Amino acid sequence: MKTIYFDHAATTPVRKEVIDKMYPFFNEFYGNPSSIYDIATISKSAIEDSRKIIASVFNADAGEIFFTSGGTESDNWAIIGTALANEKKGKHIITSSVEHHAVLHTFEYLSRHGFEVTYLPVDENGKVKIDELKKAIRKDTILVSVMYANNEIGTIQPIEEISNICKDRKIIFHSDAVQAVGQIRIDLKKTGIDLLSMSAHKFNGPKGVGALFIRKGTKIDNFLHGGAQENKRRAGTENVPGIVGMAEAISLAYENMEEKNKKIIKLRDKIIDGIKNNIPHVKFNGDPVDRLPNNVNFSFRYIEGESLLLMLNMKGIAASSGSACTSGSLDPSHVLLSIGLSHEVAHGSLRITLGYENKEEEVDYLLQILPGIVQRLRDMSPLYDEFLKGEGDKNVQ
Amino acid sequence: MYSKKVMENFMNPKNVGEIDDASGIGEVGNAKCGDIMKVYLKIEDGIIKDAKFKTFGCGAAIATSSMATQMIIGKTVQEALELTNKAVVEALDGLPPIKLHCSVLAEEAVHAALWDYAKKNNIEIKGLKPPKEDISH
């Protein structure tokens, strides 16, 4: 059975054009970019060309792009590097309650090392409340980190407003843009983000490579120490094939983006309408307007998400859930709890994230089988029984 | 992640449903943790004639409910009481470590139903403990 892949927020297939570009850097131009012979200088210039390509996508300078091993390293570097470089100014740092664990756990780490953290609440659509941010900022606040777009519910944050607030108060602003890069345009000359994290495998590039944009003049310590790579800012022999692949993937992602997004948004909205119109007792999660083009997130009441994923998998569909059972922990997704869902409703969530290769037939197939699967699980559920017998919605918000 | 046996019992679970004139009903777990199991038993002359379940939960929770009910049908009350979560896991050809609590839940659900039966009929089942109000795992 052919897999219908609806989990592009988790990772994406590497495009053939990307693999072709990467290939020679494995066994032909394999030289260490720090060496001086020809095969090494070729890999060195490939890195610099890639840097220029990536910088141009964001209207940034090539000297502001630093290659890393991916989104997690970029987030760790941005947050820990800024905190340590600016701790004499203050030890208060701010983030949101719906960040990816790469950000949240890094803030928790810093809170165990003398920094004071404020976690901003979000509204029912997952947006950071601007008033809360203004209230949270203190004289000793040195860093604000708010994601560009949420990985689970697809909500795009009011980044412009947040960056203006930070700029006015001379606070460094980091944004984890791992889910946004490759899906929406970001102009770093217009938007005052100081640090921006990205990861290649989220936009049809290879795994294990990413970048951190560091605005010129931003005070930040190094994170990985060693050799003089990346203008002495990030040590370690460069992942040349990965970097070349990332540049090719980003070029392809931003080519005719508006046109491609129109197609993806059409599919996304078809799924959203199809679920709303054909399945009762569902809750749509995330912002209906400020939303990533590829993200669908619903909670199906009275059923549990992992069961739903297993049944979809048996039908050849790969998707994701915020249920505890899929996260390996006891609690369901912190994002779904932060937007006010009860534990039970959060357990029954389904995330579908589209990619450029998805077709309308695949969406139609999903919409054809999903109502039956949900009903099958509800027929097994004691909570659904209670609901039918009118014992009420006591567990459901 | 799951064995073939688990997937079979999840995709085609046996004994899903309710028993209208059940001799004993047990419900364990909570929605907060993401699993609730409700087991219905029909007991005649100390023998479990029928067992049904309704489960809200993950694949392992549904599969263990299916397996546990299959394993106690036809058994005496005492034998059903002695059904351990370990035996259910073995019958399913194993469960991933983070899913073992589902098998504990199945054992607890059977015990809770037996407790309800004993209480209703004013009898004592040797070795049966009252069910916990809320199982957190």
Coordinates of C-alpha atoms in Angstrom, one line a residue:
Chain A
M1 CA 0.0 0.0 0.0
K2 CA 1.3 3.5 -0.9
T3 CA 1.7 5.8 2.0
I4 CA -0.3 9.0 1.9
Y5 CA 2.0 11.3 3.8
F6 CA 0.2 14.0 5.8
D7 CA 2.9 14.7 8.5
H8 CA 5.0 17.5 6.9
A9 CA 5.4 19.4 10.1
A10 CA 7.3 16.4 11.4
T11 CA 9.6 16.1 8.4
T12 CA 9.4 16.2 4.6
P13 CA 10.8 14.0 1.8
V14 CA 14.0 15.3 0.3
R15 CA 13.4 16.5 -3.3
K16 CA 15.3 14.8 -6.1
E17 CA 16.8 18.1 -7.3
V18 CA 18.2 18.6 -3.7
I19 CA 19.7 15.1 -3.6
D20 CA 21.3 15.7 -7.0
K21 CA 23.0 18.9 -5.8
M22 CA 24.2 17.2 -2.7
Y23 CA 25.6 14.1 -4.3
P24 CA 29.0 15.3 -5.6
F25 CA 29.9 16.6 -2.2
F26 CA 29.9 13.1 -0.7
N27 CA 32.6 11.5 -2.9
E28 CA 33.8 14.0 -5.4
F29 CA 34.3 17.3 -3.6
Y30 CA 34.7 15.7 -0.2
G31 CA 37.6 17.9 0.9
N32 CA 37.5 19.6 4.3
P33 CA 36.5 23.2 3.6
S34 CA 39.2 24.5 5.9
S35 CA 42.0 22.9 3.6
I36 CA 43.6 24.7 0.7
Y37 CA 43.7 22.2 -2.2
D38 CA 41.2 22.3 -5.1
I39 CA 38.6 19.8 -3.9
A40 CA 38.5 21.6 -0.6
T41 CA 38.2 25.1 -2.0
I42 CA 35.3 23.9 -4.1
S43 CA 33.5 22.7 -1.0
K44 CA 34.4 26.0 0.7
S45 CA 32.9 28.1 -2.1
A46 CA 29.8 25.9 -2.2
I47 CA 29.2 26.8 1.5
E48 CA 29.6 30.5 0.8
D49 CA 27.3 30.3 -2.3
S50 CA 24.7 28.5 -0.2
R51 CA 24.9 31.2 2.5
K52 CA 24.2 33.9 -0.1
I53 CA 21.2 32.0 -1.5
I54 CA 19.7 31.5 2.0
A55 CA 20.4 35.1 3.0
S56 CA 18.7 36.5 -0.1
V57 CA 15.5 34.6 0.7
F58 CA 15.2 36.6 3.9
N59 CA 16.6 39.8 2.6
A60 CA 19.5 39.4 5.0
D61 CA 23.3 39.7 4.6
A62 CA 25.2 36.5 3.9
G63 CA 27.4 37.3 7.0
E64 CA 24.3 37.0 9.2
I65 CA 23.6 33.3 8.3
F66 CA 25.4 30.6 10.4
F67 CA 25.0 26.9 9.6
T68 CA 24.1 24.5 12.4
S69 CA 23.1 20.9 12.8
G70 CA 19.4 21.9 12.8
G71 CA 16.6 23.7 14.6
T72 CA 17.4 22.3 18.0
E73 CA 21.0 23.5 17.9
S74 CA 19.9 26.9 16.5
D75 CA 17.4 27.4 19.3
N76 CA 19.9 26.3 22.0
W77 CA 22.6 28.6 20.6
A78 CA 20.3 31.6 20.3
I79 CA 18.9 31.3 23.8
I80 CA 21.8 30.1 25.8
G81 CA 24.3 32.3 23.8
T82 CA 22.2 35.4 24.4
A83 CA 21.5 34.7 28.0
L84 CA 25.2 34.2 28.9
A85 CA 26.4 37.1 26.8
N86 CA 24.0 39.6 28.4
E87 CA 23.6 38.3 31.9
K88 CA 25.4 41.4 33.4
K89 CA 22.5 43.5 32.0
G90 CA 19.9 41.2 33.6
K91 CA 18.8 37.6 34.1
H92 CA 15.1 37.8 33.2
I93 CA 14.1 36.0 30.0
I94 CA 10.6 35.6 28.4
T95 CA 9.1 32.9 26.2
S96 CA 5.6 31.6 25.4
S97 CA 3.8 28.6 26.7
V98 CA 3.4 27.0 23.3
E99 CA 7.0 26.8 22.2
H100 CA 8.6 23.7 20.8
H101 CA 10.5 21.7 23.4
A102 CA 13.8 22.8 21.9
V103 CA 13.0 26.3 23.2
L104 CA 11.0 25.3 26.4
H105 CA 13.5 22.9 27.7
T106 CA 16.3 25.3 27.0
F107 CA 14.5 28.0 29.1
E108 CA 14.0 25.4 31.8
Y109 CA 17.7 24.6 31.8
L110 CA 18.5 28.3 32.2
S111 CA 16.0 28.6 35.0
R112 CA 18.0 26.0 36.9
H113 CA 21.1 28.1 36.3
G114 CA 20.0 31.4 37.8
F115 CA 17.8 32.9 35.1
E116 CA 14.3 33.9 35.8
V117 CA 11.8 32.8 33.2
T118 CA 8.3 34.2 32.3
Y119 CA 6.1 32.0 30.2
L120 CA 3.5 34.1 28.3
P121 CA 0.0 32.7 28.1
V122 CA -1.8 32.5 24.7
D123 CA -5.4 33.1 23.7
E124 CA -7.8 30.3 22.6
N125 CA -6.3 30.3 19.1
G126 CA -2.8 30.0 20.4
K127 CA -1.6 33.6 19.9
V128 CA 0.6 35.3 22.4
K129 CA -1.2 38.1 24.2
I130 CA 0.6 41.3 23.5
D131 CA -0.6 43.0 26.7
E132 CA 0.8 40.1 28.7
L133 CA 4.2 40.6 27.0
K134 CA 4.2 44.3 27.8
K135 CA 3.4 43.5 31.4
A136 CA 6.0 40.8 31.7
I137 CA 8.9 43.0 30.4
R138 CA 11.1 44.3 33.2
K139 CA 14.3 46.4 33.5
D140 CA 16.4 43.3 33.6
T141 CA 14.7 41.5 30.7
I142 CA 17.4 40.6 28.2
L143 CA 15.7 38.1 25.8
V144 CA 12.2 37.4 24.4
S145 CA 11.8 34.2 22.4
V146 CA 8.5 33.6 20.5
M147 CA 8.0 31.1 17.7
Y148 CA 7.1 32.4 14.3
A149 CA 4.4 29.7 13.8
N150 CA 3.3 26.8 15.9
N151 CA 4.2 23.3 15.0
E152 CA 1.0 21.7 16.3
I153 CA -1.8 24.1 15.6
G154 CA -0.2 26.2 12.8
T155 CA -1.0 29.6 14.5
I156 CA 1.2 32.4 13.2
Q157 CA 2.3 34.7 16.0
P158 CA 2.1 38.5 15.8
I159 CA 5.8 38.7 15.2
E160 CA 5.9 42.2 13.8
E161 CA 4.3 43.6 17.0
I162 CA 6.5 41.6 19.3
S163 CA 9.6 42.6 17.5
N164 CA 8.6 46.3 17.7
I165 CA 8.0 46.0 21.4
C166 CA 11.4 44.4 21.9
K167 CA 13.2 46.9 19.6
D168 CA 11.7 49.9 21.5
R169 CA 13.0 48.4 24.8
K170 CA 16.3 47.2 23.3
I171 CA 15.6 43.6 24.2
I172 CA 17.0 40.8 22.0
F173 CA 14.2 39.0 20.1
H174 CA 14.6 35.4 19.0
S175 CA 12.1 33.5 16.9
D176 CA 12.0 29.8 16.3
A177 CA 10.9 29.8 12.7
V178 CA 11.4 26.1 12.0
Q179 CA 7.8 25.7 10.9
A180 CA 7.5 29.0 9.0
V181 CA 10.6 28.9 6.9
G182 CA 9.8 27.4 3.5
Q183 CA 6.1 28.1 4.0
I184 CA 5.7 31.8 4.3
R185 CA 7.9 34.8 3.3
I186 CA 10.0 36.4 6.0
D187 CA 11.7 39.8 5.4
L188 CA 14.4 40.3 8.0
K189 CA 15.1 43.9 6.8
K190 CA 11.5 44.8 7.5
T191 CA 10.9 42.7 10.7
G192 CA 13.2 43.4 13.6
I193 CA 13.9 39.8 14.6
D194 CA 17.5 39.6 16.0
L195 CA 17.8 35.8 15.9
L196 CA 15.9 33.3 13.7
S197 CA 16.2 29.5 13.8
M198 CA 15.5 27.3 10.8
S199 CA 15.8 23.6 9.8
A200 CA 16.3 22.2 6.3
H201 CA 14.3 19.0 6.7
K202 CA 11.1 20.9 7.2
F203 CA 11.2 22.3 3.6
N204 CA 12.2 19.2 1.6
G205 CA 15.9 19.5 2.5
P206 CA 18.1 17.0 4.3
K207 CA 18.0 16.2 8.1
G208 CA 20.9 17.3 10.3
V209 CA 21.4 20.8 8.9
G210 CA 19.9 24.1 9.8
A211 CA 20.9 27.7 10.3
L212 CA 20.7 30.6 12.8
F213 CA 20.3 34.1 11.5
I214 CA 22.2 36.5 13.8
R215 CA 21.5 40.2 13.1
K216 CA 24.7 42.2 12.8
G217 CA 25.5 43.7 16.2
T218 CA 23.6 41.1 18.3
K219 CA 25.4 40.3 21.4
I220 CA 25.7 36.5 21.6
D221 CA 28.2 34.0 22.9
N222 CA 29.4 31.0 20.9
F223 CA 27.7 27.7 21.7
L224 CA 29.9 25.1 20.1
H225 CA 33.6 25.6 20.8
G226 CA 36.5 24.4 18.7
G227 CA 37.8 25.2 15.3
A228 CA 37.4 28.5 13.4
Q229 CA 34.5 27.5 11.1
E230 CA 31.6 29.8 10.4
N231 CA 33.6 33.0 10.9
K232 CA 34.8 31.7 14.3
R233 CA 31.2 31.5 15.6
R234 CA 30.3 27.8 15.3
A235 CA 33.0 25.2 15.5
G236 CA 32.9 21.8 13.7
T237 CA 33.7 20.7 10.2
E238 CA 30.8 21.9 8.0
N239 CA 28.1 19.5 6.8
V240 CA 28.9 20.5 3.2
P241 CA 26.3 18.2 1.4
G242 CA 23.7 19.2 3.9
I243 CA 24.4 22.9 3.5
V244 CA 24.3 22.7 -0.3
G245 CA 21.1 20.7 0.0
M246 CA 19.5 23.2 2.3
A247 CA 20.3 26.1 -0.1
E248 CA 18.7 24.2 -3.0
A249 CA 15.7 23.2 -1.0
I250 CA 15.1 26.8 0.2
S251 CA 15.4 28.2 -3.4
L252 CA 12.8 25.6 -4.6
A253 CA 10.5 26.3 -1.6
Y254 CA 10.4 30.1 -2.3
E255 CA 10.1 29.7 -6.1
N256 CA 6.5 30.6 -7.1
M257 CA 5.5 30.3 -3.4
E258 CA 2.3 32.3 -3.6
E259 CA 1.0 30.0 -6.4
K260 CA 2.0 26.8 -4.6
N261 CA 0.5 28.1 -1.3
K262 CA -2.8 28.8 -3.1
K263 CA -3.0 25.1 -4.0
I264 CA -2.1 23.9 -0.5
I265 CA -4.5 26.3 1.2
K266 CA -7.3 25.0 -1.1
L267 CA -6.5 21.4 0.0
R268 CA -6.2 22.5 3.7
D269 CA -9.5 24.2 3.6
K270 CA -11.1 21.3 1.9
I271 CA -10.0 19.0 4.8
I272 CA -11.2 21.6 7.4
D273 CA -14.6 22.0 5.8
G274 CA -14.9 18.3 5.1
I275 CA -14.3 17.4 8.8
K276 CA -16.5 20.2 10.1
N277 CA -19.4 19.2 7.8
N278 CA -19.2 15.4 8.1
I279 CA -18.1 14.6 11.6
P280 CA -20.0 15.7 14.7
H281 CA -18.4 16.6 18.1
V282 CA -15.2 18.0 16.8
K283 CA -13.2 21.1 17.8
F284 CA -11.1 23.0 15.3
N285 CA -7.8 24.0 16.9
G286 CA -5.6 27.0 16.0
D287 CA -6.2 30.4 14.4
P288 CA -8.6 30.3 11.4
V289 CA -6.9 33.2 9.7
D290 CA -3.3 33.6 10.8
R291 CA -2.4 30.0 10.1
L292 CA 0.2 28.1 8.2
P293 CA -1.0 27.1 4.7
N294 CA -0.4 23.4 5.4
N295 CA -1.8 22.9 8.9
V296 CA -5.1 21.2 10.0
N297 CA -5.7 20.4 13.6
F298 CA -8.9 19.0 15.1
S299 CA -9.9 17.3 18.3
F300 CA -12.4 14.5 18.0
R301 CA -14.4 14.2 21.2
Y302 CA -14.8 10.8 23.1
I303 CA -11.8 9.1 21.3
E304 CA -8.1 9.0 21.8
G305 CA -5.6 10.2 19.2
E306 CA -3.2 7.2 19.1
S307 CA -6.0 4.8 18.2
L308 CA -7.0 7.2 15.5
L309 CA -3.5 7.3 14.1
L310 CA -3.1 3.5 14.1
M311 CA -6.4 3.1 12.2
L312 CA -5.3 5.8 9.7
N313 CA -2.0 4.0 9.4
M314 CA -3.7 0.7 8.6
K315 CA -5.4 2.6 5.7
G316 CA -2.1 4.0 4.5
I317 CA -2.3 7.5 6.0
A318 CA 0.6 9.0 8.0
A319 CA -0.6 11.7 10.4
S320 CA 0.1 12.9 13.9
S321 CA -1.6 13.6 17.3
G322 CA -1.1 15.6 20.5
S323 CA -2.2 12.7 22.6
A324 CA 0.0 11.6 25.5
C325 CA 0.3 8.1 24.1
T326 CA 2.1 9.5 21.1
S327 CA 4.4 11.8 23.0
G328 CA 5.7 9.1 25.4
S329 CA 4.6 11.1 28.4
L330 CA 1.6 11.2 30.7
D331 CA 0.2 14.5 29.6
P332 CA -1.2 15.4 26.2
S333 CA 0.4 18.3 24.2
H334 CA 1.2 21.4 26.2
V335 CA 0.1 23.5 23.2
L336 CA -3.4 22.1 23.3
L337 CA -3.6 22.5 27.1
S338 CA -2.4 26.1 26.7
I339 CA -5.2 27.0 24.4
G340 CA -7.6 25.8 27.0
L341 CA -8.5 22.3 25.9
S342 CA -9.3 19.8 28.7
H343 CA -7.0 16.8 28.9
E344 CA -9.6 14.5 27.4
V345 CA -10.2 16.7 24.4
A346 CA -6.5 17.2 23.9
H347 CA -6.0 13.4 23.9
G348 CA -8.3 13.2 20.9
S349 CA -6.4 15.5 18.6
L350 CA -5.3 14.9 15.0
R351 CA -2.8 17.0 13.1
I352 CA -2.6 16.8 9.3
T353 CA 0.2 18.8 7.7
L354 CA 0.3 19.0 3.9
G355 CA 3.3 19.2 1.5
Y356 CA 3.8 20.3 -2.1
E357 CA 3.5 16.7 -3.3
N358 CA 0.0 16.0 -1.8
K359 CA -2.8 15.6 -4.3
E360 CA -6.5 16.3 -4.1
E361 CA -7.3 12.6 -4.5
E362 CA -5.4 11.9 -1.3
V363 CA -7.4 14.5 0.6
D364 CA -10.6 13.0 -0.9
Y365 CA -9.5 9.6 0.3
L366 CA -8.9 10.9 3.8
L367 CA -12.3 12.6 4.0
Q368 CA -13.9 9.4 2.7
I369 CA -12.5 7.1 5.4
L370 CA -12.1 9.4 8.4
P371 CA -15.8 9.6 9.5
G372 CA -16.0 5.8 9.6
I373 CA -12.9 5.5 11.7
V374 CA -14.0 8.1 14.2
Q375 CA -17.4 6.4 14.5
R376 CA -15.8 3.0 15.0
L377 CA -13.7 4.3 17.9
R378 CA -16.6 6.2 19.4
D379 CA -18.7 2.9 19.3
M380 CA -16.0 1.4 21.5
S381 CA -15.8 4.4 23.9
P382 CA -17.5 4.5 27.3
L383 CA -17.4 8.3 27.1
Y384 CA -19.4 8.3 23.9
D385 CA -21.9 6.0 25.7
E386 CA -22.2 8.4 28.5
F387 CA -22.8 11.2 26.0
L388 CA -25.5 9.2 24.2
K389 CA -27.2 8.3 27.4
G390 CA -27.3 12.0 28.3
E391 CA -25.1 11.6 31.3
G392 CA -23.7 14.8 30.0
D393 CA -20.5 16.3 28.8
K394 CA -19.0 16.3 32.3
N395 CA -15.5 15.5 31.1
V396 CA -15.7 17.6 28.0
Q397 CA -15.4 21.4 28.0
Chain B
M1 CA 5.9 -0.6 17.7
Y2 CA 3.1 -3.1 18.4
S3 CA 3.2 -6.9 17.9
K4 CA 0.9 -8.5 15.3
K5 CA -1.3 -9.9 18.0
V6 CA -1.8 -6.4 19.5
M7 CA -2.7 -5.0 16.1
E8 CA -5.1 -7.9 15.4
N9 CA -6.8 -7.3 18.8
F10 CA -6.9 -3.6 18.1
M11 CA -8.2 -3.7 14.6
N12 CA -10.7 -6.5 15.2
P13 CA -11.3 -6.4 19.0
K14 CA -13.4 -9.2 20.5
N15 CA -16.2 -8.5 23.0
V16 CA -16.8 -4.9 22.3
G17 CA -20.1 -3.8 23.8
E18 CA -22.3 -3.9 26.9
I19 CA -24.3 -6.5 28.8
D20 CA -27.7 -5.2 29.7
D21 CA -28.2 -7.5 32.7
A22 CA -24.6 -7.7 33.7
S23 CA -23.8 -9.4 37.0
G24 CA -20.9 -7.0 37.6
I25 CA -19.6 -3.8 36.0
G26 CA -16.1 -2.3 36.6
E27 CA -14.8 1.0 35.3
V28 CA -11.2 2.1 35.8
G29 CA -8.8 4.8 34.6
N30 CA -9.6 8.4 33.9
A31 CA -10.0 10.6 30.8
K32 CA -7.3 12.9 32.1
C33 CA -4.6 10.2 31.5
G34 CA -6.2 9.2 28.3
D35 CA -7.7 5.8 29.1
I36 CA -10.9 4.5 30.6
M37 CA -11.9 0.9 30.6
K38 CA -15.4 -0.4 31.4
V39 CA -15.8 -4.2 31.7
Y40 CA -19.2 -6.0 31.9
L41 CA -19.4 -9.6 33.3
K42 CA -22.2 -12.1 33.1
I43 CA -21.7 -14.7 35.8
E44 CA -23.7 -17.8 36.3
D45 CA -22.9 -20.5 38.9
G46 CA -19.5 -19.0 39.6
I47 CA -18.6 -19.2 35.9
I48 CA -18.0 -16.2 33.7
K49 CA -20.4 -16.8 30.8
D50 CA -19.8 -13.6 29.0
A51 CA -17.6 -10.5 29.2
K52 CA -17.8 -7.3 27.2
F53 CA -15.9 -4.0 27.3
K54 CA -16.0 -0.4 26.2
T55 CA -12.6 1.4 26.2
F56 CA -11.5 5.0 25.5
G57 CA -7.8 4.8 25.0
C58 CA -4.8 4.0 22.8
G59 CA -4.2 0.9 20.7
A60 CA -2.7 -1.0 23.6
A61 CA -5.7 -0.2 25.9
I62 CA -8.2 -1.5 23.3
A63 CA -6.1 -4.6 22.6
T64 CA -5.6 -5.5 26.2
S65 CA -9.3 -5.1 26.9
S66 CA -10.0 -7.4 24.0
M67 CA -7.5 -10.0 25.2
A68 CA -8.4 -9.8 28.9
T69 CA -12.1 -10.4 28.2
Q70 CA -11.3 -13.3 25.9
M71 CA -9.1 -14.9 28.5
I72 CA -11.7 -14.9 31.3
I73 CA -14.8 -16.1 29.4
G74 CA -15.5 -19.7 30.5
K75 CA -13.3 -19.3 33.6
T76 CA -14.4 -19.5 37.2
V77 CA -14.6 -16.3 39.3
Q78 CA -11.5 -17.4 41.2
E79 CA -9.6 -18.1 37.9
A80 CA -10.6 -14.7 36.5
L81 CA -9.3 -13.0 39.7
E82 CA -6.0 -14.7 39.2
L83 CA -5.6 -13.4 35.6
T84 CA -2.5 -11.1 35.8
N85 CA -1.6 -8.3 33.6
K86 CA 1.6 -10.2 32.8
A87 CA -0.5 -13.1 31.4
V88 CA -2.4 -10.6 29.2
V89 CA 0.9 -9.1 27.9
E90 CA 2.2 -12.5 27.2
A91 CA -0.9 -13.5 25.3
L92 CA -0.4 -10.3 23.2
D93 CA 3.2 -11.2 22.4
G94 CA 4.4 -8.3 24.5
L95 CA 3.7 -4.6 24.8
P96 CA 6.1 -1.6 24.6
P97 CA 7.3 -0.7 28.1
I98 CA 5.4 2.6 28.2
K99 CA 2.2 0.7 27.4
L100 CA 2.5 -1.8 30.3
H101 CA 0.1 0.4 32.4
C102 CA -2.7 -0.5 29.9
S103 CA -2.4 -4.1 30.8
V104 CA -2.5 -3.2 34.5
L105 CA -5.7 -1.2 33.7
A106 CA -7.2 -4.3 32.1
E107 CA -6.5 -6.4 35.2
E108 CA -7.9 -3.7 37.4
A109 CA -11.1 -3.4 35.3
V110 CA -11.8 -7.2 35.6
H111 CA -11.2 -6.9 39.4
A112 CA -13.5 -3.9 39.6
A113 CA -16.2 -5.8 37.8
L114 CA -15.8 -8.8 40.1
W115 CA -15.9 -6.5 43.1
D116 CA -19.2 -5.1 41.9
Y117 CA -20.6 -8.7 41.4
A118 CA -19.5 -9.7 44.9
K119 CA -21.0 -6.6 46.4
K120 CA -24.3 -7.1 44.6
N121 CA -24.6 -10.7 45.6
N122 CA -23.2 -10.2 49.1
I123 CA -20.5 -12.8 48.6
E124 CA -16.9 -12.8 49.4
I125 CA -14.3 -13.6 46.7
K126 CA -11.1 -14.6 48.4
G127 CA -8.1 -12.3 47.7
L128 CA -10.2 -9.6 45.9
K129 CA -9.4 -6.1 46.9
P130 CA -11.7 -3.1 46.5
P131 CA -11.0 -1.1 43.3
K132 CA -9.0 2.1 43.5
E133 CA -11.1 5.2 43.0
D134 CA -8.8 6.6 40.5
I135 CA -5.8 4.9 38.9
S136 CA -3.0 7.2 38.1
H137 CA -0.2 5.6 36.2

